[in-house]
Amino acid sequence: MTSAFWVLEGMDGCGKTTQAENLVAALEADGRQPLHLREPGSTGLGEGLRAMLLDKKRADWDPRSEALMFFAARNQLLRELVAPALAAGHDVVCERFTPSTLAYQGQTPELRQWVLELDRLVVAKQRPDCVFILDLAAEDSFARVGGDVGHDSFEARGVSFQQKVREGYLSYAQAFPQASKVIAVAQRSIEDIAQEILAVTQDRRS
Ligand code: TYD
């Protein structure tokens, strides 16, 4: 079986980490050796940029500057970790990817084009096989991360910002229907959602 690149996406509090861990465990149970990554992070450069970007006390930056920082982290991740792992026959499971940049930094038509152009330049041939978008109402996301005391600079931006984030994710799924799957998560058990994700990964790998 060939290796595959899976991405877990969605708003803060949607359960990405739990589902990524489930998928990694299922792949391991299949005898595979998946690599579990997160964005921004997983490389020295990515973790350094992460600390700067998520600092709640930092100044407001232009979204283009933020997007460039996220794509710098993404470029490093792809070249240092993702490409070598796939080439060696390992699956990759990554929390967050370009859809996050579209959702958080691409909230106007002009910014959206900017993000898509960076994606074209940086991601090019290393596209995920499938992006799972764990979909949640903005109010639920906001409540799950503790209202206006969210723990990073993006979570602290309020419910109307989160509404745009959700729209950004759904627009990504519309733009790339072959390589994405929207999964409604409200009022569903972790196991139920995990089964839906696993069914897609098994379909695509067989
Ligand atoms: P993180 O703690 O990894 O997310 P979660 O709360 O889901 O565990 O925080 C990453 C933050 O960075 C999150 O608030 C979204 C934001 N972000 C962007 O704004 N753009 C991006 O391209 C990425 C990858 C993340």
PDB file of N, CA and C and ligand atoms in Angstrom, residues 12 16-17 39-40 50 54 70 74 96-97 100-101 104-105 151-152 154-155, ligand 1:
ATOM      1  N   ASP A  12     -10.854  25.860  16.690  1.00  0.00           N
ATOM      2  CA  ASP A  12     -10.363  25.532  18.022  1.00  0.00           C
ATOM      3  C   ASP A  12     -11.453  24.778  18.783  1.00  0.00           C
ATOM      4  N   LYS A  16      -9.579  18.072  16.914  1.00  0.00           N
ATOM      5  CA  LYS A  16      -8.560  17.652  15.944  1.00  0.00           C
ATOM      6  C   LYS A  16      -7.509  16.727  16.545  1.00  0.00           C
ATOM      7  N   THR A  17      -6.994  17.132  17.706  1.00  0.00           N
ATOM      8  CA  THR A  17      -5.884  16.363  18.289  1.00  0.00           C
ATOM      9  C   THR A  17      -6.339  14.947  18.635  1.00  0.00           C
ATOM     10  N   GLU A  39       0.781  21.923  12.924  1.00  0.00           N
ATOM     11  CA  GLU A  39       1.135  23.224  12.358  1.00  0.00           C
ATOM     12  C   GLU A  39       0.538  24.348  13.195  1.00  0.00           C
ATOM     13  N   PRO A  40       1.247  25.459  13.351  1.00  0.00           N
ATOM     14  CA  PRO A  40       2.649  25.582  13.001  1.00  0.00           C
ATOM     15  C   PRO A  40       3.474  24.837  14.037  1.00  0.00           C
ATOM     16  N   ARG A  50       5.770  29.505  15.809  1.00  0.00           N
ATOM     17  CA  ARG A  50       4.558  29.254  16.600  1.00  0.00           C
ATOM     18  C   ARG A  50       4.541  30.116  17.871  1.00  0.00           C
ATOM     19  N   LEU A  54       1.505  32.799  18.293  1.00  0.00           N
ATOM     20  CA  LEU A  54       0.430  32.503  19.252  1.00  0.00           C
ATOM     21  C   LEU A  54       0.509  33.339  20.520  1.00  0.00           C
ATOM     22  N   PHE A  70       3.214  31.597   8.542  1.00  0.00           N
ATOM     23  CA  PHE A  70       2.649  30.238   8.537  1.00  0.00           C
ATOM     24  C   PHE A  70       3.181  29.434   7.347  1.00  0.00           C
ATOM     25  N   ARG A  74       5.280  26.047   7.080  1.00  0.00           N
ATOM     26  CA  ARG A  74       4.742  24.940   6.242  1.00  0.00           C
ATOM     27  C   ARG A  74       5.787  24.446   5.252  1.00  0.00           C
ATOM     28  N   ARG A  96      -3.774  20.681  11.170  1.00  0.00           N
ATOM     29  CA  ARG A  96      -3.798  21.980  10.488  1.00  0.00           C
ATOM     30  C   ARG A  96      -2.872  21.982   9.269  1.00  0.00           C
ATOM     31  N   PHE A  97      -3.281  22.821   8.267  1.00  0.00           N
ATOM     32  CA  PHE A  97      -2.493  22.980   7.040  1.00  0.00           C
ATOM     33  C   PHE A  97      -3.047  24.220   6.333  1.00  0.00           C
ATOM     34  N   SER A 100      -6.276  26.194   7.308  1.00  0.00           N
ATOM     35  CA  SER A 100      -6.237  27.107   8.467  1.00  0.00           C
ATOM     36  C   SER A 100      -5.817  28.507   8.036  1.00  0.00           C
ATOM     37  N   THR A 101      -4.847  28.587   7.133  1.00  0.00           N
ATOM     38  CA  THR A 101      -4.388  29.919   6.703  1.00  0.00           C
ATOM     39  C   THR A 101      -5.503  30.614   5.922  1.00  0.00           C
ATOM     40  N   TYR A 104      -8.108  31.681   8.713  1.00  0.00           N
ATOM     41  CA  TYR A 104      -7.720  32.702   9.698  1.00  0.00           C
ATOM     42  C   TYR A 104      -7.115  33.949   9.052  1.00  0.00           C
ATOM     43  N   GLN A 105      -6.313  33.757   7.976  1.00  0.00           N
ATOM     44  CA  GLN A 105      -5.647  34.914   7.362  1.00  0.00           C
ATOM     45  C   GLN A 105      -6.284  35.315   6.033  1.00  0.00           C
ATOM     46  N   HIS A 151      -6.690  30.634  24.821  1.00  0.00           N
ATOM     47  CA  HIS A 151      -5.292  30.631  25.237  1.00  0.00           C
ATOM     48  C   HIS A 151      -4.299  31.066  24.165  1.00  0.00           C
ATOM     49  N   ASP A 152      -4.740  31.466  22.960  1.00  0.00           N
ATOM     50  CA  ASP A 152      -3.759  32.036  22.043  1.00  0.00           C
ATOM     51  C   ASP A 152      -4.328  33.260  21.332  1.00  0.00           C
ATOM     52  N   PHE A 154      -5.221  33.927  18.405  1.00  0.00           N
ATOM     53  CA  PHE A 154      -6.318  33.763  17.454  1.00  0.00           C
ATOM     54  C   PHE A 154      -7.608  33.405  18.170  1.00  0.00           C
ATOM     55  N   GLU A 155      -7.481  32.566  19.217  1.00  0.00           N
ATOM     56  CA  GLU A 155      -8.676  32.175  19.964  1.00  0.00           C
ATOM     57  C   GLU A 155      -9.294  33.362  20.679  1.00  0.00           C
TER      58      GLU A 155
HETATM   59  P1  TYD B   1      -3.177  25.300  18.096  1.00  0.00           P
HETATM   60  O1  TYD B   1      -3.060  25.352  19.576  1.00  0.00           O
HETATM   61  O2  TYD B   1      -2.264  24.443  17.331  1.00  0.00           O
HETATM   62  O3  TYD B   1      -4.605  24.933  17.663  1.00  0.00           O
HETATM   63  P2  TYD B   1      -5.647  24.159  18.540  1.00  0.00           P
HETATM   64  O4  TYD B   1      -6.154  25.219  19.473  1.00  0.00           O
HETATM   65  O5  TYD B   1      -6.645  23.718  17.533  1.00  0.00           O
HETATM   66  O6  TYD B   1      -4.908  23.061  19.211  1.00  0.00           O
HETATM   67  O7  TYD B   1      -3.063  26.817  17.645  1.00  0.00           O
HETATM   68  C1  TYD B   1      -2.807  27.186  16.386  1.00  0.00           C
HETATM   69  C2  TYD B   1      -3.411  28.547  16.224  1.00  0.00           C
HETATM   70  O8  TYD B   1      -2.855  29.136  15.062  1.00  0.00           O
HETATM   71  C3  TYD B   1      -4.911  28.476  16.044  1.00  0.00           C
HETATM   72  O9  TYD B   1      -5.549  29.466  16.825  1.00  0.00           O
HETATM   73  C4  TYD B   1      -5.105  28.805  14.578  1.00  0.00           C
HETATM   74  C5  TYD B   1      -3.884  29.560  14.190  1.00  0.00           C
HETATM   75  N1  TYD B   1      -3.448  29.332  12.794  1.00  0.00           N
HETATM   76  C6  TYD B   1      -3.615  30.328  11.849  1.00  0.00           C
HETATM   77  O10 TYD B   1      -4.145  31.401  12.170  1.00  0.00           O
HETATM   78  N2  TYD B   1      -3.193  30.127  10.565  1.00  0.00           N
HETATM   79  C7  TYD B   1      -2.590  28.974  10.174  1.00  0.00           C
HETATM   80  O11 TYD B   1      -2.204  28.817   8.988  1.00  0.00           O
HETATM   81  C8  TYD B   1      -2.410  27.942  11.155  1.00  0.00           C
HETATM   82  C9  TYD B   1      -1.741  26.645  10.775  1.00  0.00           C
HETATM   83  C10 TYD B   1      -2.855  28.158  12.455  1.00  0.00           C
END
